[in-house]
C-alpha cells in the first residue's frame, strides 16, 4: 500500500471544505426573483412595487395570439410574477379570450405557457386535471408540499369572452 504524502492531502481537504461551504451558502431558492421573471424569456417590467402597497411585481406585455380583425380585440396572454422585495410568492399566466372563434388556439397557447412555468418549478408534466380544467373552463386547484396550483375562470360581463388564469402560489 502506497501512502500519499500529506502535501497532496491538505489541498484536497481544503477543496472539499470550500465546496461544502459553497453549497451551504448558495442553496437554491425555489422561486428566486431573477429566475421567475426571466423563465419564459419574455420582456418583463422591472421588479418593483409601483402601487405603493409593498407588493412587488414584474409583468410582461400582452402577447396577441389571434389576428386583430378590427371588430374584436385579439386574444392575448400575459405573465405576472408577484411577491415581496426579495421573494416571489405567486406566478400567474393570464389568458383573455376576446374572440371565441380563436378559442382553441388560445387554449393551446395557454396550456403551453402554463406547462413551461410549471416545469420550471416541478419536474413533472402539467397534471392532466389542470389541463382538463382549462379545456372545460372549470375552476380547479391542487397542492403539493410547497405550492398550490389553480385554474381560475371568469366570464366577461358582456358574455362575449372570458379570462382564464393559471396561478402557482407558494404555501
Short mmCIF file of N, CA and C in Angstrom, two decimals:
data_model
loop_
_atom_site.label_atom_id
_atom_site.label_comp_id
_atom_site.label_asym_id
_atom_site.label_seq_id
_atom_site.Cartn_x
_atom_site.Cartn_y
_atom_site.Cartn_z
N UNK A 1 0.83 -1.18 0.00
CA UNK A 1 0.00 0.00 0.00
C UNK A 1 0.87 1.24 0.00
N UNK A 2 0.56 2.15 -0.88
CA UNK A 2 1.34 3.37 -1.01
C UNK A 2 0.65 4.49 -0.26
N UNK A 3 1.38 5.21 0.55
CA UNK A 3 0.81 6.32 1.32
C UNK A 3 1.17 7.62 0.62
N UNK A 4 0.16 8.44 0.41
CA UNK A 4 0.38 9.73 -0.22
C UNK A 4 1.01 10.70 0.77
N UNK A 5 1.93 11.49 0.31
CA UNK A 5 2.49 12.50 1.20
C UNK A 5 1.41 13.49 1.61
N UNK A 6 1.52 14.03 2.80
CA UNK A 6 0.50 14.94 3.33
C UNK A 6 0.35 16.20 2.48
N UNK A 7 1.34 16.57 1.73
CA UNK A 7 1.25 17.74 0.87
C UNK A 7 0.12 17.59 -0.17
N UNK A 8 -0.19 16.35 -0.55
CA UNK A 8 -1.27 16.10 -1.51
C UNK A 8 -2.64 16.09 -0.83
N UNK A 9 -2.69 15.69 0.43
CA UNK A 9 -3.96 15.57 1.13
C UNK A 9 -4.51 16.92 1.59
N UNK A 10 -3.66 17.81 2.01
CA UNK A 10 -4.13 19.10 2.53
C UNK A 10 -4.90 19.89 1.48
N UNK A 11 -4.38 20.06 0.25
CA UNK A 11 -5.18 20.79 -0.74
C UNK A 11 -6.51 20.11 -1.04
N UNK A 12 -6.53 18.78 -1.01
CA UNK A 12 -7.77 18.06 -1.27
C UNK A 12 -8.79 18.35 -0.17
N UNK A 13 -8.36 18.35 1.09
CA UNK A 13 -9.27 18.65 2.20
C UNK A 13 -9.76 20.09 2.12
N UNK A 14 -8.89 21.01 1.78
CA UNK A 14 -9.29 22.42 1.65
C UNK A 14 -10.31 22.56 0.53
N UNK A 15 -10.08 21.90 -0.60
CA UNK A 15 -11.01 21.98 -1.73
C UNK A 15 -12.38 21.42 -1.34
N UNK A 16 -12.40 20.29 -0.63
CA UNK A 16 -13.68 19.72 -0.19
C UNK A 16 -14.37 20.67 0.78
N UNK A 17 -13.60 21.25 1.69
CA UNK A 17 -14.19 22.16 2.66
C UNK A 17 -14.79 23.38 1.96
N UNK A 18 -14.08 23.94 0.98
CA UNK A 18 -14.60 25.09 0.25
C UNK A 18 -15.84 24.72 -0.56
N UNK A 19 -15.85 23.55 -1.14
CA UNK A 19 -17.01 23.10 -1.92
C UNK A 19 -18.22 22.95 -1.01
N UNK A 20 -18.03 22.33 0.17
CA UNK A 20 -19.15 22.16 1.09
C UNK A 20 -19.71 23.51 1.51
N UNK A 21 -18.84 24.47 1.80
CA UNK A 21 -19.31 25.80 2.18
C UNK A 21 -20.06 26.45 1.02
N UNK A 22 -19.58 26.28 -0.17
CA UNK A 22 -20.23 26.88 -1.33
C UNK A 22 -21.67 26.39 -1.44
N UNK A 23 -21.88 25.08 -1.30
CA UNK A 23 -23.23 24.54 -1.42
C UNK A 23 -24.11 24.99 -0.26
N UNK A 24 -23.54 25.16 0.90
CA UNK A 24 -24.34 25.62 2.03
C UNK A 24 -24.73 27.09 1.86
N UNK A 25 -23.85 27.91 1.33
CA UNK A 25 -24.13 29.33 1.19
C UNK A 25 -25.02 29.64 0.00
N UNK A 26 -24.94 28.85 -1.04
CA UNK A 26 -25.69 29.14 -2.25
C UNK A 26 -26.83 28.14 -2.48
N UNK A 27 -27.52 27.80 -1.40
CA UNK A 27 -28.65 26.89 -1.51
C UNK A 27 -29.69 27.53 -2.43
N UNK A 28 -30.22 26.80 -3.41
CA UNK A 28 -31.13 27.42 -4.37
C UNK A 28 -32.45 27.84 -3.73
N UNK A 29 -32.94 28.98 -4.15
CA UNK A 29 -34.25 29.45 -3.73
C UNK A 29 -35.26 28.87 -4.71
N UNK A 30 -36.35 28.33 -4.20
CA UNK A 30 -37.33 27.70 -5.08
C UNK A 30 -37.88 28.70 -6.09
N UNK A 31 -38.24 29.88 -5.63
CA UNK A 31 -38.78 30.90 -6.52
C UNK A 31 -37.95 32.18 -6.39
N UNK A 32 -36.80 32.21 -7.02
CA UNK A 32 -36.00 33.43 -6.97
C UNK A 32 -36.62 34.47 -7.90
N UNK A 33 -36.42 35.73 -7.58
CA UNK A 33 -36.97 36.82 -8.38
C UNK A 33 -36.42 36.76 -9.80
N UNK A 34 -35.09 36.64 -9.95
CA UNK A 34 -34.49 36.64 -11.29
C UNK A 34 -34.99 35.48 -12.14
N UNK A 35 -35.01 34.28 -11.56
CA UNK A 35 -35.46 33.11 -12.33
C UNK A 35 -36.93 33.25 -12.70
N UNK A 36 -37.75 33.67 -11.76
CA UNK A 36 -39.18 33.77 -12.00
C UNK A 36 -39.52 34.79 -13.07
N UNK A 37 -38.83 35.93 -13.05
CA UNK A 37 -39.13 36.99 -14.02
C UNK A 37 -38.55 36.70 -15.40
N UNK A 38 -37.61 35.77 -15.49
CA UNK A 38 -36.98 35.50 -16.79
C UNK A 38 -37.28 34.12 -17.37
N UNK A 39 -37.99 33.27 -16.65
CA UNK A 39 -38.12 31.87 -17.06
C UNK A 39 -38.81 31.66 -18.40
N UNK A 40 -39.65 32.58 -18.84
CA UNK A 40 -40.33 32.41 -20.12
C UNK A 40 -39.62 33.13 -21.26
N UNK A 41 -38.58 33.89 -20.94
CA UNK A 41 -37.86 34.62 -21.98
C UNK A 41 -38.64 35.80 -22.54
N UNK A 42 -39.63 36.27 -21.81
CA UNK A 42 -40.43 37.41 -22.26
C UNK A 42 -39.83 38.71 -21.74
N UNK A 43 -40.07 39.79 -22.44
CA UNK A 43 -39.67 41.09 -21.94
C UNK A 43 -40.59 41.44 -20.78
N UNK A 44 -40.00 41.73 -19.64
CA UNK A 44 -40.77 41.99 -18.41
C UNK A 44 -40.43 43.37 -17.86
N UNK A 45 -41.36 43.94 -17.09
CA UNK A 45 -41.06 45.16 -16.37
C UNK A 45 -40.05 44.83 -15.27
N UNK A 46 -39.43 45.86 -14.71
CA UNK A 46 -38.51 45.65 -13.59
C UNK A 46 -39.29 45.22 -12.36
N UNK A 47 -38.63 44.48 -11.48
CA UNK A 47 -39.21 44.04 -10.21
C UNK A 47 -39.33 45.26 -9.33
N UNK A 48 -40.56 45.70 -9.07
CA UNK A 48 -40.76 46.91 -8.27
C UNK A 48 -42.15 46.91 -7.66
N UNK A 49 -42.30 47.76 -6.65
CA UNK A 49 -43.60 47.99 -6.03
C UNK A 49 -44.10 49.33 -6.56
N UNK A 50 -44.92 49.28 -7.57
CA UNK A 50 -45.34 50.53 -8.22
C UNK A 50 -46.62 51.10 -7.63
N UNK A 51 -47.38 50.30 -6.92
CA UNK A 51 -48.66 50.79 -6.38
C UNK A 51 -48.50 51.31 -4.95
N UNK A 52 -47.29 51.25 -4.40
CA UNK A 52 -47.06 51.72 -3.04
C UNK A 52 -47.66 50.82 -1.97
N UNK A 53 -48.02 49.61 -2.35
CA UNK A 53 -48.66 48.68 -1.42
C UNK A 53 -47.70 47.64 -0.85
N UNK A 54 -46.41 47.76 -1.19
CA UNK A 54 -45.42 46.79 -0.71
C UNK A 54 -45.41 45.49 -1.48
N UNK A 55 -46.28 45.36 -2.47
CA UNK A 55 -46.30 44.17 -3.31
C UNK A 55 -45.44 44.45 -4.53
N UNK A 56 -44.45 43.60 -4.74
CA UNK A 56 -43.54 43.75 -5.87
C UNK A 56 -44.02 42.88 -7.02
N UNK A 57 -43.79 43.37 -8.24
CA UNK A 57 -44.25 42.65 -9.43
C UNK A 57 -43.27 42.85 -10.58
N UNK A 58 -43.26 41.87 -11.46
CA UNK A 58 -42.73 42.06 -12.81
C UNK A 58 -43.83 41.51 -13.72
N UNK A 59 -44.06 42.20 -14.81
CA UNK A 59 -45.20 41.90 -15.68
C UNK A 59 -44.74 41.94 -17.13
N UNK A 60 -45.23 40.98 -17.92
CA UNK A 60 -44.93 41.00 -19.36
C UNK A 60 -45.92 41.93 -20.07
N UNK A 61 -45.59 42.28 -21.29
CA UNK A 61 -46.57 42.92 -22.16
C UNK A 61 -47.59 41.87 -22.56
N UNK A 62 -48.76 42.31 -23.02
CA UNK A 62 -49.72 41.35 -23.58
C UNK A 62 -49.14 40.76 -24.85
N UNK A 63 -49.36 39.46 -25.03
CA UNK A 63 -48.92 38.76 -26.23
C UNK A 63 -50.17 38.43 -27.03
N UNK A 64 -50.36 39.09 -28.17
CA UNK A 64 -51.52 38.80 -29.02
C UNK A 64 -51.37 37.43 -29.65
N UNK A 65 -52.43 36.62 -29.56
CA UNK A 65 -52.37 35.26 -30.09
C UNK A 65 -53.49 34.97 -31.08
N UNK A 66 -54.16 36.00 -31.53
CA UNK A 66 -55.14 35.85 -32.61
C UNK A 66 -55.07 37.12 -33.44
N UNK A 67 -55.52 37.06 -34.68
CA UNK A 67 -55.44 38.25 -35.52
C UNK A 67 -56.35 39.37 -35.01
N UNK A 68 -55.90 40.59 -35.19
CA UNK A 68 -56.74 41.74 -34.88
C UNK A 68 -57.60 41.98 -36.11
N UNK A 69 -58.87 41.58 -36.02
CA UNK A 69 -59.74 41.69 -37.19
C UNK A 69 -60.48 43.02 -37.27
N UNK A 70 -60.15 43.94 -36.38
CA UNK A 70 -60.74 45.27 -36.44
C UNK A 70 -62.06 45.40 -35.70
N UNK A 71 -62.75 44.31 -35.46
CA UNK A 71 -64.03 44.39 -34.76
C UNK A 71 -63.95 43.87 -33.33
N UNK A 72 -63.02 42.98 -33.06
CA UNK A 72 -62.85 42.43 -31.72
C UNK A 72 -61.39 42.58 -31.31
N UNK A 73 -61.18 42.75 -30.03
CA UNK A 73 -59.80 42.74 -29.54
C UNK A 73 -59.21 41.36 -29.77
N UNK A 74 -57.91 41.27 -30.02
CA UNK A 74 -57.31 39.94 -30.19
C UNK A 74 -57.25 39.21 -28.85
N UNK A 75 -57.23 37.90 -28.91
CA UNK A 75 -56.97 37.10 -27.72
C UNK A 75 -55.53 37.36 -27.31
N UNK A 76 -55.27 37.36 -26.00
CA UNK A 76 -53.91 37.65 -25.56
C UNK A 76 -53.57 36.93 -24.27
N UNK A 77 -52.28 36.85 -24.03
CA UNK A 77 -51.72 36.24 -22.83
C UNK A 77 -50.80 37.23 -22.15
N UNK A 78 -50.66 37.11 -20.84
CA UNK A 78 -49.68 37.90 -20.10
C UNK A 78 -49.16 37.03 -18.95
N UNK A 79 -47.96 37.36 -18.50
CA UNK A 79 -47.30 36.64 -17.42
C UNK A 79 -47.02 37.63 -16.29
N UNK A 80 -47.39 37.26 -15.07
CA UNK A 80 -47.22 38.10 -13.90
C UNK A 80 -46.46 37.33 -12.83
N UNK A 81 -45.55 38.03 -12.16
CA UNK A 81 -44.84 37.47 -11.00
C UNK A 81 -45.05 38.46 -9.87
N UNK A 82 -45.34 37.95 -8.67
CA UNK A 82 -45.67 38.84 -7.56
C UNK A 82 -45.01 38.33 -6.28
N UNK A 83 -44.66 39.26 -5.39
CA UNK A 83 -44.07 38.87 -4.11
C UNK A 83 -43.70 40.07 -3.27
N UNK A 84 -42.67 39.87 -2.45
CA UNK A 84 -42.14 40.95 -1.62
C UNK A 84 -40.85 41.44 -2.27
N UNK A 85 -40.15 42.32 -1.61
CA UNK A 85 -38.94 42.89 -2.20
C UNK A 85 -37.93 41.83 -2.62
N UNK A 86 -37.78 40.77 -1.83
CA UNK A 86 -36.75 39.77 -2.10
C UNK A 86 -37.26 38.37 -2.41
N UNK A 87 -38.56 38.16 -2.37
CA UNK A 87 -39.10 36.82 -2.58
C UNK A 87 -40.30 36.84 -3.51
N UNK A 88 -40.51 35.72 -4.15
CA UNK A 88 -41.67 35.54 -5.04
C UNK A 88 -42.65 34.62 -4.33
N UNK A 89 -43.94 34.97 -4.37
CA UNK A 89 -44.93 34.07 -3.78
C UNK A 89 -46.05 33.70 -4.75
N UNK A 90 -46.01 34.26 -5.98
CA UNK A 90 -47.05 33.91 -6.95
C UNK A 90 -46.56 34.11 -8.38
N UNK A 91 -46.86 33.11 -9.22
CA UNK A 91 -46.62 33.17 -10.66
C UNK A 91 -47.99 33.02 -11.32
N UNK A 92 -48.24 33.79 -12.38
CA UNK A 92 -49.57 33.73 -12.99
C UNK A 92 -49.50 33.94 -14.49
N UNK A 93 -50.15 33.05 -15.23
CA UNK A 93 -50.37 33.21 -16.67
C UNK A 93 -51.84 33.59 -16.82
N UNK A 94 -52.12 34.67 -17.55
CA UNK A 94 -53.49 35.12 -17.76
C UNK A 94 -53.81 35.08 -19.25
N UNK A 95 -54.90 34.42 -19.58
CA UNK A 95 -55.40 34.36 -20.95
C UNK A 95 -56.70 35.15 -21.03
N UNK A 96 -56.77 36.09 -21.97
CA UNK A 96 -58.01 36.81 -22.26
C UNK A 96 -58.50 36.36 -23.62
N UNK A 97 -59.68 35.75 -23.65
CA UNK A 97 -60.28 35.32 -24.91
C UNK A 97 -61.35 36.35 -25.27
N UNK A 98 -61.04 37.19 -26.23
CA UNK A 98 -61.95 38.23 -26.71
C UNK A 98 -62.68 37.79 -27.97
N UNK A 99 -62.08 36.86 -28.69
CA UNK A 99 -62.64 36.36 -29.95
C UNK A 99 -62.75 34.83 -29.84
N UNK A 100 -63.95 34.36 -29.53
CA UNK A 100 -64.15 32.92 -29.28
C UNK A 100 -63.90 32.05 -30.50
N UNK A 101 -63.89 32.64 -31.69
CA UNK A 101 -63.62 31.83 -32.88
C UNK A 101 -62.17 31.33 -32.90
N UNK A 102 -61.31 31.94 -32.09
CA UNK A 102 -59.91 31.51 -31.97
C UNK A 102 -59.64 30.90 -30.59
N UNK A 103 -60.68 30.41 -29.94
CA UNK A 103 -60.55 29.88 -28.59
C UNK A 103 -59.57 28.71 -28.51
N UNK A 104 -59.66 27.76 -29.42
CA UNK A 104 -58.81 26.56 -29.35
C UNK A 104 -57.33 26.92 -29.44
N UNK A 105 -57.00 27.81 -30.36
CA UNK A 105 -55.60 28.25 -30.49
C UNK A 105 -55.15 28.94 -29.20
N UNK A 106 -56.02 29.78 -28.65
CA UNK A 106 -55.71 30.48 -27.40
C UNK A 106 -55.50 29.48 -26.26
N UNK A 107 -56.36 28.50 -26.19
CA UNK A 107 -56.26 27.47 -25.16
C UNK A 107 -54.94 26.70 -25.28
N UNK A 108 -54.55 26.35 -26.50
CA UNK A 108 -53.29 25.63 -26.71
C UNK A 108 -52.09 26.46 -26.28
N UNK A 109 -52.10 27.75 -26.61
CA UNK A 109 -51.00 28.65 -26.19
C UNK A 109 -50.96 28.77 -24.67
N UNK A 110 -52.13 28.88 -24.06
CA UNK A 110 -52.24 28.99 -22.61
C UNK A 110 -51.69 27.74 -21.93
N UNK A 111 -52.05 26.58 -22.44
CA UNK A 111 -51.54 25.32 -21.88
C UNK A 111 -50.03 25.23 -22.06
N UNK A 112 -49.53 25.65 -23.22
CA UNK A 112 -48.09 25.59 -23.47
C UNK A 112 -47.32 26.48 -22.48
N UNK A 113 -47.76 27.73 -22.30
CA UNK A 113 -47.06 28.62 -21.36
C UNK A 113 -47.23 28.15 -19.92
N UNK A 114 -48.41 27.68 -19.57
CA UNK A 114 -48.63 27.16 -18.22
C UNK A 114 -47.73 25.97 -17.94
N UNK A 115 -47.58 25.09 -18.92
CA UNK A 115 -46.70 23.93 -18.78
C UNK A 115 -45.26 24.35 -18.59
N UNK A 116 -44.85 25.36 -19.32
CA UNK A 116 -43.46 25.83 -19.22
C UNK A 116 -43.18 26.40 -17.83
N UNK A 117 -44.09 27.19 -17.30
CA UNK A 117 -43.91 27.73 -15.95
C UNK A 117 -43.90 26.58 -14.94
N UNK A 118 -44.84 25.67 -15.07
CA UNK A 118 -44.94 24.53 -14.15
C UNK A 118 -43.65 23.72 -14.15
N UNK A 119 -43.11 23.43 -15.33
CA UNK A 119 -41.88 22.62 -15.45
C UNK A 119 -40.66 23.33 -14.87
N UNK A 120 -40.70 24.64 -14.77
CA UNK A 120 -39.59 25.37 -14.18
C UNK A 120 -39.51 25.18 -12.67
N UNK A 121 -40.59 24.75 -12.05
CA UNK A 121 -40.56 24.56 -10.60
C UNK A 121 -40.92 23.14 -10.17
N UNK A 122 -41.33 22.32 -11.12
CA UNK A 122 -41.75 20.95 -10.82
C UNK A 122 -41.25 20.05 -11.95
N UNK A 123 -40.57 18.95 -11.64
CA UNK A 123 -40.00 18.13 -12.71
C UNK A 123 -41.03 17.35 -13.54
N UNK A 124 -42.27 17.33 -13.09
CA UNK A 124 -43.31 16.56 -13.78
C UNK A 124 -44.01 17.39 -14.85
N UNK A 125 -44.80 16.72 -15.66
CA UNK A 125 -45.62 17.41 -16.66
C UNK A 125 -46.80 18.09 -15.95
N UNK A 126 -47.36 19.09 -16.60
CA UNK A 126 -48.56 19.74 -16.08
C UNK A 126 -49.63 18.67 -15.89
N UNK A 127 -50.20 18.54 -14.69
CA UNK A 127 -51.18 17.48 -14.43
C UNK A 127 -52.39 17.56 -15.37
N UNK A 128 -52.86 16.40 -15.79
CA UNK A 128 -54.00 16.35 -16.71
C UNK A 128 -55.25 16.97 -16.11
N UNK A 129 -55.40 16.92 -14.77
CA UNK A 129 -56.55 17.56 -14.14
C UNK A 129 -56.56 19.07 -14.38
N UNK A 130 -55.39 19.68 -14.38
CA UNK A 130 -55.30 21.12 -14.66
C UNK A 130 -55.60 21.39 -16.13
N UNK A 131 -55.08 20.56 -17.02
CA UNK A 131 -55.35 20.73 -18.45
C UNK A 131 -56.84 20.56 -18.73
N UNK A 132 -57.46 19.57 -18.09
CA UNK A 132 -58.90 19.36 -18.27
C UNK A 132 -59.71 20.54 -17.74
N UNK A 133 -59.27 21.15 -16.65
CA UNK A 133 -59.96 22.32 -16.11
C UNK A 133 -59.87 23.50 -17.08
N UNK A 134 -58.74 23.62 -17.77
CA UNK A 134 -58.60 24.67 -18.78
C UNK A 134 -59.58 24.42 -19.91
N UNK A 135 -59.58 23.21 -20.43
CA UNK A 135 -60.44 22.87 -21.58
C UNK A 135 -61.92 22.98 -21.26
N UNK A 136 -62.30 22.65 -20.03
CA UNK A 136 -63.72 22.68 -19.66
C UNK A 136 -64.12 23.98 -18.97
N UNK A 137 -63.18 24.92 -18.85
CA UNK A 137 -63.42 26.20 -18.19
C UNK A 137 -63.96 26.02 -16.77
N UNK A 138 -63.36 25.11 -16.03
CA UNK A 138 -63.75 24.85 -14.64
C UNK A 138 -62.66 25.37 -13.71
N UNK A 139 -63.07 25.93 -12.59
CA UNK A 139 -62.12 26.30 -11.56
C UNK A 139 -61.62 25.02 -10.90
N UNK A 140 -60.32 24.97 -10.64
CA UNK A 140 -59.74 23.76 -10.09
C UNK A 140 -58.45 24.11 -9.37
N UNK A 141 -58.14 23.37 -8.31
CA UNK A 141 -56.93 23.64 -7.54
C UNK A 141 -56.37 22.33 -6.99
N UNK A 142 -55.05 22.19 -7.04
CA UNK A 142 -54.35 21.07 -6.42
C UNK A 142 -53.13 21.63 -5.70
N UNK A 143 -52.58 20.84 -4.78
CA UNK A 143 -51.43 21.30 -3.99
C UNK A 143 -50.41 20.19 -3.85
N UNK A 144 -49.18 20.61 -3.61
CA UNK A 144 -48.14 19.70 -3.16
C UNK A 144 -47.56 20.31 -1.88
N UNK A 145 -46.42 19.84 -1.42
CA UNK A 145 -45.90 20.34 -0.14
C UNK A 145 -45.45 21.80 -0.19
N UNK A 146 -45.17 22.34 -1.37
CA UNK A 146 -44.67 23.71 -1.47
C UNK A 146 -45.62 24.70 -2.13
N UNK A 147 -46.48 24.21 -3.04
CA UNK A 147 -47.26 25.12 -3.87
C UNK A 147 -48.72 24.70 -3.98
N UNK A 148 -49.55 25.68 -4.32
CA UNK A 148 -50.92 25.43 -4.76
C UNK A 148 -50.99 25.85 -6.21
N UNK A 149 -51.56 25.00 -7.06
CA UNK A 149 -51.70 25.24 -8.50
C UNK A 149 -53.19 25.38 -8.80
N UNK A 150 -53.59 26.50 -9.37
CA UNK A 150 -55.01 26.76 -9.59
C UNK A 150 -55.30 27.19 -11.02
N UNK A 151 -56.48 26.80 -11.48
CA UNK A 151 -57.06 27.33 -12.71
C UNK A 151 -58.29 28.12 -12.27
N UNK A 152 -58.34 29.39 -12.65
CA UNK A 152 -59.49 30.24 -12.33
C UNK A 152 -60.08 30.77 -13.63
N UNK A 153 -61.39 30.81 -13.69
CA UNK A 153 -62.11 31.25 -14.89
C UNK A 153 -63.09 32.36 -14.54
N UNK A 154 -63.21 33.31 -15.44
CA UNK A 154 -64.15 34.41 -15.24
C UNK A 154 -64.71 34.84 -16.59
N UNK A 155 -66.02 34.77 -16.74
CA UNK A 155 -66.66 35.24 -17.97
C UNK A 155 -66.75 36.76 -17.96
N UNK A 156 -66.59 37.36 -19.13
CA UNK A 156 -66.77 38.80 -19.25
C UNK A 156 -68.24 39.14 -18.99
N UNK A 157 -68.48 40.32 -18.46
CA UNK A 157 -69.86 40.73 -18.18
C UNK A 157 -70.74 40.72 -19.42
N UNK A 158 -70.16 41.06 -20.57
CA UNK A 158 -70.95 41.11 -21.81
C UNK A 158 -71.17 39.73 -22.42
N UNK A 159 -70.56 38.69 -21.82
CA UNK A 159 -70.74 37.33 -22.30
C UNK A 159 -70.00 37.01 -23.58
N UNK A 160 -69.20 37.94 -24.08
CA UNK A 160 -68.53 37.73 -25.37
C UNK A 160 -67.12 37.19 -25.25
N UNK A 161 -66.68 36.95 -24.04
CA UNK A 161 -65.34 36.43 -23.86
C UNK A 161 -65.13 35.98 -22.43
N UNK A 162 -63.89 35.63 -22.11
CA UNK A 162 -63.59 35.16 -20.75
C UNK A 162 -62.10 35.28 -20.49
N UNK A 163 -61.77 35.18 -19.21
CA UNK A 163 -60.38 35.17 -18.75
C UNK A 163 -60.13 33.86 -18.03
N UNK A 164 -58.97 33.26 -18.30
CA UNK A 164 -58.50 32.09 -17.56
C UNK A 164 -57.15 32.43 -16.96
N UNK A 165 -56.93 31.94 -15.75
CA UNK A 165 -55.66 32.16 -15.07
C UNK A 165 -55.10 30.84 -14.58
N UNK A 166 -53.81 30.66 -14.79
CA UNK A 166 -53.08 29.56 -14.16
C UNK A 166 -52.20 30.22 -13.12
N UNK A 167 -52.42 29.88 -11.85
CA UNK A 167 -51.74 30.54 -10.75
C UNK A 167 -50.98 29.50 -9.92
N UNK A 168 -49.72 29.81 -9.66
CA UNK A 168 -48.91 29.00 -8.76
C UNK A 168 -48.61 29.87 -7.55
N UNK A 169 -49.04 29.41 -6.37
CA UNK A 169 -48.82 30.17 -5.14
C UNK A 169 -47.94 29.36 -4.20
N UNK A 170 -46.95 30.04 -3.64
CA UNK A 170 -46.09 29.44 -2.63
C UNK A 170 -46.89 29.32 -1.34
N UNK A 171 -46.82 28.15 -0.71
CA UNK A 171 -47.56 27.96 0.56
C UNK A 171 -46.85 28.65 1.70
#
